[in-house]
Tab-separated table of C-alpha atoms in Angstrom:
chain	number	residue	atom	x	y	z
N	6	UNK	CA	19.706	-41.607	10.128
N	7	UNK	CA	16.460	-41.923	8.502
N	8	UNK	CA	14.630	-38.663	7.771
N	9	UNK	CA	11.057	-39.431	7.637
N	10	UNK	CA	9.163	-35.979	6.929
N	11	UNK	CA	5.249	-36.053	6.950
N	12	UNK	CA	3.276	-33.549	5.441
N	13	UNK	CA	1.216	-31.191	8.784
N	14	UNK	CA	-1.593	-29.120	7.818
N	15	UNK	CA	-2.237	-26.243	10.427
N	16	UNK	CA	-6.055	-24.500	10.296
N	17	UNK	CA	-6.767	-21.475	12.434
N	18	UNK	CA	-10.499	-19.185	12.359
N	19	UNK	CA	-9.086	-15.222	12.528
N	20	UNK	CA	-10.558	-13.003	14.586
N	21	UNK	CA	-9.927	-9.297	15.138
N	22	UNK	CA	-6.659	-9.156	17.520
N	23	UNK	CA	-5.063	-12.757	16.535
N	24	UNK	CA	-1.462	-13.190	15.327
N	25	UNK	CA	-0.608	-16.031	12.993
N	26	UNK	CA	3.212	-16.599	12.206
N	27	UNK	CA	3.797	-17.929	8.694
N	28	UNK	CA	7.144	-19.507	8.250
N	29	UNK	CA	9.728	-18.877	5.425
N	30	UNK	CA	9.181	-21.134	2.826
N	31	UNK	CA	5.287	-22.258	3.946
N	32	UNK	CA	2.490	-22.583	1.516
N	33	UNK	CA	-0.270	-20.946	3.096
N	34	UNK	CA	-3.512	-19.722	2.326
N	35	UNK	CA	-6.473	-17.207	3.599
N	36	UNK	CA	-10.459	-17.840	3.285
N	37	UNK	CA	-12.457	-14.269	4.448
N	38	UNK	CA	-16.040	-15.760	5.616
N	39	UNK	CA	-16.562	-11.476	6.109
N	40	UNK	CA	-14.731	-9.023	4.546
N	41	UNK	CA	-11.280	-9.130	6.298
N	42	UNK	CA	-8.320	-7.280	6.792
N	43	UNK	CA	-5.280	-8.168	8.507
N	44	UNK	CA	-1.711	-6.576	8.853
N	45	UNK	CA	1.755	-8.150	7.700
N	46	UNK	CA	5.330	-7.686	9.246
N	47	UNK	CA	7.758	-9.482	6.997
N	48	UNK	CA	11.596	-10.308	8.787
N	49	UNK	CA	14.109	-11.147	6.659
N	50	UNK	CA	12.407	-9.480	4.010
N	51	UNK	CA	15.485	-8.273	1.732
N	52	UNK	CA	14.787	-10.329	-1.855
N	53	UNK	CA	11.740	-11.740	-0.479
N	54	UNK	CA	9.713	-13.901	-3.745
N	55	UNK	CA	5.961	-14.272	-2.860
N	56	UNK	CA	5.702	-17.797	-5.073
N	57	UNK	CA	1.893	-18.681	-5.969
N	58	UNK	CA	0.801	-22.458	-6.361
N	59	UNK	CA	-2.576	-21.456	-7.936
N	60	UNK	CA	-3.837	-18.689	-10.049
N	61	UNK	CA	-2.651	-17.403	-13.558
N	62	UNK	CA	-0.171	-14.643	-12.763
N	63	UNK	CA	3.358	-15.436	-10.434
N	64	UNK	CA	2.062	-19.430	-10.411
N	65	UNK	CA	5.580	-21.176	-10.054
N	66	UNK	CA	3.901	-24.473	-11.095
N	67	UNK	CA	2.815	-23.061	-14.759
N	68	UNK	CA	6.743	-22.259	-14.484
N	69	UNK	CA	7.560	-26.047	-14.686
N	70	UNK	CA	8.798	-27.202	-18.134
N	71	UNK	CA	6.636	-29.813	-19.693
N	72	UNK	CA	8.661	-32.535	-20.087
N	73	UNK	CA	9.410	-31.920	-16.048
N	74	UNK	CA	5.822	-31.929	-15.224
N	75	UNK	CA	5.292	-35.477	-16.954
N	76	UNK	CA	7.772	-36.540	-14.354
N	77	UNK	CA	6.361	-34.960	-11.166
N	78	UNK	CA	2.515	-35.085	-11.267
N	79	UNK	CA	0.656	-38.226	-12.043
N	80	UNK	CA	-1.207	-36.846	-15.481
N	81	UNK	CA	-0.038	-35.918	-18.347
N	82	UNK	CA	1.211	-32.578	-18.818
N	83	UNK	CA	-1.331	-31.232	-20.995
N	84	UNK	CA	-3.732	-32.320	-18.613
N	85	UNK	CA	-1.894	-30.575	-15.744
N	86	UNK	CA	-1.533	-27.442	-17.759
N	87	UNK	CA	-5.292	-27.521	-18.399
N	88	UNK	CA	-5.869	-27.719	-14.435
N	89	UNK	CA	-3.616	-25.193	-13.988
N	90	UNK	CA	-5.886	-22.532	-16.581
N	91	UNK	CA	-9.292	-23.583	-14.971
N	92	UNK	CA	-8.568	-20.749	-12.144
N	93	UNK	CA	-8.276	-17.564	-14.474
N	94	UNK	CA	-8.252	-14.754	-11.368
N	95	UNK	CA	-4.552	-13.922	-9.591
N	96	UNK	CA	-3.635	-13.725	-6.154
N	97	UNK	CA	-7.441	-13.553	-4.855
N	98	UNK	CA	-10.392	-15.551	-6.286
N	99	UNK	CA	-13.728	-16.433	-5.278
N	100	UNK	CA	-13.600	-19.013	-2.811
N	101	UNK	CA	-17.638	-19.967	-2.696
N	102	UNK	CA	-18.118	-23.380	-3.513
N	103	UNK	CA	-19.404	-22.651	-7.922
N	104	UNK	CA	-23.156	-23.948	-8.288
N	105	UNK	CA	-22.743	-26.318	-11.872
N	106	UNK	CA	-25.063	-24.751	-14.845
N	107	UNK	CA	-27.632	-27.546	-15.560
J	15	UNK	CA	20.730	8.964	11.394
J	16	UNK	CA	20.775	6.269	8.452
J	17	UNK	CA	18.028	6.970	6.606
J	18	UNK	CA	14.732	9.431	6.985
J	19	UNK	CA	12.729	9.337	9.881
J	20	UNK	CA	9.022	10.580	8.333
J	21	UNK	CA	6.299	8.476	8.858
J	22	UNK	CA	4.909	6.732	5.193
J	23	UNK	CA	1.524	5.604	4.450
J	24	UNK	CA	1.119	1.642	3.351
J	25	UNK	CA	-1.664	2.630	1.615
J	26	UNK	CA	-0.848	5.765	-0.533
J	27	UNK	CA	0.977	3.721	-3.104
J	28	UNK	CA	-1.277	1.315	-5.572
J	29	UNK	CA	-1.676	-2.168	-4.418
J	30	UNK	CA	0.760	-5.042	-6.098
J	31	UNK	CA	-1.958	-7.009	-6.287
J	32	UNK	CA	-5.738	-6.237	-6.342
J	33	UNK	CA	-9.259	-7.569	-8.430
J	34	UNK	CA	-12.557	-7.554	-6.950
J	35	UNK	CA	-12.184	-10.125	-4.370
J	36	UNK	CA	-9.160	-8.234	-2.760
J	37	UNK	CA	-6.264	-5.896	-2.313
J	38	UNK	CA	-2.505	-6.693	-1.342
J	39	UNK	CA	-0.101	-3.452	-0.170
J	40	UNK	CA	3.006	-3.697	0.358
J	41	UNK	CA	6.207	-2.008	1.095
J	42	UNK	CA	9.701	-3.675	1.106
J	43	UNK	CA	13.501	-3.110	2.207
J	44	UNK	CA	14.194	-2.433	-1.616
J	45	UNK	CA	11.536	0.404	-1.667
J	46	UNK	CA	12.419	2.740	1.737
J	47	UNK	CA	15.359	3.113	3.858
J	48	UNK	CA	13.838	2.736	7.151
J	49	UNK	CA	12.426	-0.696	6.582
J	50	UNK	CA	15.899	-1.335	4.942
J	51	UNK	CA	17.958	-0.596	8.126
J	52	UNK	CA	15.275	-3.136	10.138
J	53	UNK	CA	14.767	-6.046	6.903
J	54	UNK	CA	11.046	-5.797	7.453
J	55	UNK	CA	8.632	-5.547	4.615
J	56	UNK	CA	5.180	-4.595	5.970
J	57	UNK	CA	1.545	-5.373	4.004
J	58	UNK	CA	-1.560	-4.618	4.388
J	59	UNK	CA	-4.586	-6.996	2.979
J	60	UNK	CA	-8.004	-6.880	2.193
J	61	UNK	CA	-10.355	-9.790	1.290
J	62	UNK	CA	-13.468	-9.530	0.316
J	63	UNK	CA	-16.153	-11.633	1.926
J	64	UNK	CA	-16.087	-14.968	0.195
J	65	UNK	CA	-12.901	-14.670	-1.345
J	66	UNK	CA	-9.679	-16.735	-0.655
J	67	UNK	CA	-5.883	-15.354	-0.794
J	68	UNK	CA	-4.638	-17.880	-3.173
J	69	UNK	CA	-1.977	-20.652	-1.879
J	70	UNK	CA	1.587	-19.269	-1.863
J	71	UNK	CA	4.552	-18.875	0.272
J	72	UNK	CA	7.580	-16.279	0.817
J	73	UNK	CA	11.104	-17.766	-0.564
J	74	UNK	CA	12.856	-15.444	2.522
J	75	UNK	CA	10.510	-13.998	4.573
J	76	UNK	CA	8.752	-15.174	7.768
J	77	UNK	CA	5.914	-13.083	8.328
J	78	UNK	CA	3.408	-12.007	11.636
J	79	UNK	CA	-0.140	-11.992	10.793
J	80	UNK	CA	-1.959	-9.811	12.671
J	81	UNK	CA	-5.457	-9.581	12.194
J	82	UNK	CA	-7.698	-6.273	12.494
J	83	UNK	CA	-11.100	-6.748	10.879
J	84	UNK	CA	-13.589	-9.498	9.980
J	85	UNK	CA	-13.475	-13.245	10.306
J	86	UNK	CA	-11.855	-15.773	8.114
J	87	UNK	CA	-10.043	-18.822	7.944
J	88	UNK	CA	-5.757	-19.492	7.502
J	89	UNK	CA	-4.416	-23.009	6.753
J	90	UNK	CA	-0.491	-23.606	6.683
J	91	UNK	CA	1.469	-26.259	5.663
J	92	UNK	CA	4.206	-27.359	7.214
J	93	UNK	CA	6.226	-31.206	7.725
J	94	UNK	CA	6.549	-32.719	10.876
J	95	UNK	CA	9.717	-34.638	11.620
J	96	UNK	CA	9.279	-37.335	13.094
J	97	UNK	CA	12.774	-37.110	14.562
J	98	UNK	CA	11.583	-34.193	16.813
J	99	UNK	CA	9.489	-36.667	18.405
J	100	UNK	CA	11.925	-38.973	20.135
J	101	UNK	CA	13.153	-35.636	22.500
């Protein structure tokens, strides 16, 4: 039986009263166009790892071994690492698009 | 009765994870007895206008989103199998 698995990206806007259900296991991320607050109830939560895929601190990609990251991503690990460094905040950053200095 | 039954404040311990362009509370199983007895964790997060809760996901946990202030945008990823299809 062939398993043919697709990547599915799911956008929703957030307004006050919504639910959102984010899967076990589910990279997800959260843009505020106001300030925003929202409430979390984790199940299953015993030994829970929150793994980040951007950002310096918790980033499970800066976790990769070198020679590992040659292997997985299409540049060269230096250059990866150097990708990985350009976003210096942790957890939240600015999400505005950056105007380039002239 | 397992475990105490007082009510606890999300907020009255420091946020695990907070700069200027947000703040992440949270309380797990591991840290009071009454979310133990359930295996809930529950959070509480604030981003600032303009500012984007970084890409991540929970290695256990499903979690319920429920929104209270302000507008903003959520994008998941997820695979669809095409084997789910045929049903």
């Amino acid at each position: 039986e062939e398993r043919n698995n697709q990547v599915q990206r799911f956008r929703a806007r957030l307004s006050p009263g919504d639910v959102f259900i984010i899967p076990a296991g589910h990279p997800v991320a959260v843009n505020a166009s106001s300030d925003l607050n929202f409430v979390g109830f984790g199940i299953n939560a015993e030994n829970n790892q929150r793994n980040f895929l951007a950002g310096e601190d918790d980033n499970v990609i800066s976790q990769i071994q070198n020679p590992v990251k040659e292997l997985t991503f299409p540049g060269s690990a230096q250059e990866v690492n150097r990708l990985i460094k350009n976003q210096r905040q942790s957890y939240f950053a600015n999400a505005q698009p950056q105007q380039r200095e002239e | 009765v397992s475990s105490e039954s007082e009510p606890f404040n999300l907020r009255s311990r420091n946020p695990i994870y907070s700069n200027k362009y947000g703040n992440f509370f949270e309380i797990t199983p591991e840290k009071n007895p009454q979310l133990q007895d359930l295996d809930i964790s529950l959070n509480s997060v604030e981003i600032n206008e303009g500012s984007l809760l970084l890409p991540h996901f929970n290695s256990r946990a499903t979690v319920i989103l429920v929104v209270n202030e302000g507008k903003g945008e959520v994008e998941l990823v997820g695979l669809r199998n095409e084997n789910e299809q045929e049903n």
